[in-house]
Amino acid sequence: MDEIVRQAMAKWPNVPHCYGWLALDRRGQWRMRDEQAQAEGSAGDPIRHAALIAFIARNYASDDEGRWYFQNGPQRVYVSLAYAPFVVRLTWDASANDGRGAPVLIDQLGKAFVPQICLLDEDGNVAFAGNAQGEENTSLALLHDHDIDLLTQVSNLPQAYEIAQTSDDTAEAKGAVRLHWRNGDALPFMTVHAGTLPQTYGFERDPRASRAD
């Protein structure tokens, strides 16, 4: 968090929180949602100002209730999440691991995301649970839909899905399914329902004011 933001919070500690005006879409774009966008339920306008995007990225965090927000000076602006708190882009670093290559995931903050498990939901969305840089708890990141084709090229995603669908319906069998990268590394793989992910990974897609606010 920026020092100037910390100073503003200390100087004006009782500024009311803001809800509904900022969103993170499925492609990692921040969107401003004015009153009309909120009333219509539309996505809002994408933020394109580079300095503002960088400012949001440096001051993005979550509270104890799993509500993600942008600390805009003294005001906490809660973020509506289209899917997850993070959206990642996938590239393949062919020079890593002595030429064996390695997947690289970078989130919308421009930071590395280290995956622990790959998830595929009922609509074909791919997500990773893992470690976002600077976060202590396991976080959820949606893979940008433009990178799903690359994922199928550098992993056995279709085969992993088929195995998951045909494996015995036991925790042991489901837990044995792996997503294998082209370099031989592997991750646990699981099919999931998108609606269960907020509870599983401790976040809120549509933050609302709580009594503590």
PDB file of N, CA and C in Angstrom, residues 167-177 189-190:
ATOM      1  N   SER A 167     -13.463 -40.879 -13.534  1.00  0.00           N
ATOM      2  CA  SER A 167     -12.893 -41.495 -12.335  1.00  0.00           C
ATOM      3  C   SER A 167     -13.983 -41.824 -11.329  1.00  0.00           C
ATOM      4  N   ASP A 168     -13.687 -42.732 -10.426  1.00  0.00           N
ATOM      5  CA  ASP A 168     -14.638 -43.099  -9.382  1.00  0.00           C
ATOM      6  C   ASP A 168     -15.015 -41.874  -8.560  1.00  0.00           C
ATOM      7  N   ASP A 169     -16.258 -41.867  -8.089  1.00  0.00           N
ATOM      8  CA  ASP A 169     -16.751 -40.712  -7.338  1.00  0.00           C
ATOM      9  C   ASP A 169     -16.363 -40.818  -5.866  1.00  0.00           C
ATOM     10  N   THR A 170     -15.057 -40.879  -5.631  1.00  0.00           N
ATOM     11  CA  THR A 170     -14.534 -40.905  -4.264  1.00  0.00           C
ATOM     12  C   THR A 170     -13.496 -39.802  -4.128  1.00  0.00           C
ATOM     13  N   ALA A 171     -13.296 -39.342  -2.909  1.00  0.00           N
ATOM     14  CA  ALA A 171     -12.322 -38.273  -2.676  1.00  0.00           C
ATOM     15  C   ALA A 171     -10.928 -38.709  -3.103  1.00  0.00           C
ATOM     16  N   GLU A 172     -10.603 -39.974  -2.871  1.00  0.00           N
ATOM     17  CA  GLU A 172      -9.272 -40.476  -3.227  1.00  0.00           C
ATOM     18  C   GLU A 172      -9.068 -40.468  -4.735  1.00  0.00           C
ATOM     19  N   ALA A 173     -10.082 -40.923  -5.479  1.00  0.00           N
ATOM     20  CA  ALA A 173      -9.966 -40.973  -6.935  1.00  0.00           C
ATOM     21  C   ALA A 173      -9.929 -39.572  -7.533  1.00  0.00           C
ATOM     22  N   LYS A 174     -10.802 -38.706  -7.046  1.00  0.00           N
ATOM     23  CA  LYS A 174     -10.823 -37.333  -7.556  1.00  0.00           C
ATOM     24  C   LYS A 174      -9.506 -36.619  -7.250  1.00  0.00           C
ATOM     25  N   GLY A 175      -8.944 -36.884  -6.089  1.00  0.00           N
ATOM     26  CA  GLY A 175      -7.707 -36.225  -5.687  1.00  0.00           C
ATOM     27  C   GLY A 175      -6.484 -36.707  -6.430  1.00  0.00           C
ATOM     28  N   ALA A 176      -6.612 -37.821  -7.154  1.00  0.00           N
ATOM     29  CA  ALA A 176      -5.465 -38.383  -7.872  1.00  0.00           C
ATOM     30  C   ALA A 176      -5.312 -37.818  -9.280  1.00  0.00           C
ATOM     31  N   VAL A 177      -6.296 -37.075  -9.768  1.00  0.00           N
ATOM     32  CA  VAL A 177      -6.239 -36.536 -11.132  1.00  0.00           C
ATOM     33  C   VAL A 177      -5.225 -35.394 -11.186  1.00  0.00           C
ATOM     34  N   PHE A 189      -5.784 -31.583 -10.304  1.00  0.00           N
ATOM     35  CA  PHE A 189      -6.815 -31.068 -11.200  1.00  0.00           C
ATOM     36  C   PHE A 189      -8.178 -31.513 -10.697  1.00  0.00           C
ATOM     37  N   MET A 190      -9.152 -30.595 -10.769  1.00  0.00           N
ATOM     38  CA  MET A 190     -10.472 -30.918 -10.250  1.00  0.00           C
ATOM     39  C   MET A 190     -11.542 -30.169 -11.043  1.00  0.00           C
TER      40      MET A 190
END
